[in-house]
Amino acid sequence: MHSYDSYASPQGPILLVADEKGLAGVYFEKQKHFPGRGKDWRHDPHNKVLAQAKRELHEYFAGRRRRFDVALSPAGTAFQKSVWKAISTIDFGETISYGELARRAGVPGSARAVGAATGRNPIGIIVPCHRVVGADGSLTGYAGGLGRKKALLALERGERDLLSAA
């Protein structure tokens, strides 16, 4: 059983999905890999996990939260989960390359595979894949769109006025 609700972020609507273990999805509307609602999904704005995720996202966008505490339950392969765990170690406001992420995930030299796993991250923002950049520091790939990636990084640099402009 999955519960879902929406959150109105400064970067557009976000679909939040939870299962019985925790938060399973954070999706910008129309992003790559946006899930279709399954038959076992029900709208539940009172779900405790979803309510906590909304509260924490609100604090993040307001510049008052640097780490998330909501329980997570992403679905993925063992490799994907290892990459997402490594992404979770990237500090607020820090960026690293896909090559560095591969090293942190224990698979040095596998930047392309790590990039593919990063692109399938179902819990964007909270598992901060927007902090992963190209080897030269360029903004590359983000399922929610490069404009949003730029805005999230600007927020984390304290450039709040760029959040809604991107």
GROMACS .gro file of C-alpha atoms in nm, residues 7 10 56-65 155 160 163:
model
   15
    7TYR     CA    1   0.360   1.957  -0.172
   10PRO     CA    2   0.885   2.713  -0.482
   56GLU     CA    3   1.091   1.919   0.648
   57LEU     CA    4   1.072   2.029   0.282
   58HIS     CA    5   0.904   2.353   0.390
   59GLU     CA    6   1.189   2.414   0.639
   60TYR     CA    7   1.448   2.330   0.370
   61PHE     CA    8   1.300   2.574   0.117
   62ALA     CA    9   1.276   2.839   0.391
   63GLY     CA   10   1.650   2.796   0.456
   64ARG     CA   11   1.601   2.647   0.804
   65ARG     CA   12   1.686   2.279   0.738
  155LEU     CA   13   1.936   2.791  -0.212
  160ARG     CA   14   1.736   3.248  -0.187
  163LEU     CA   15   1.520   2.990  -0.589
   0.00000   0.00000   0.00000
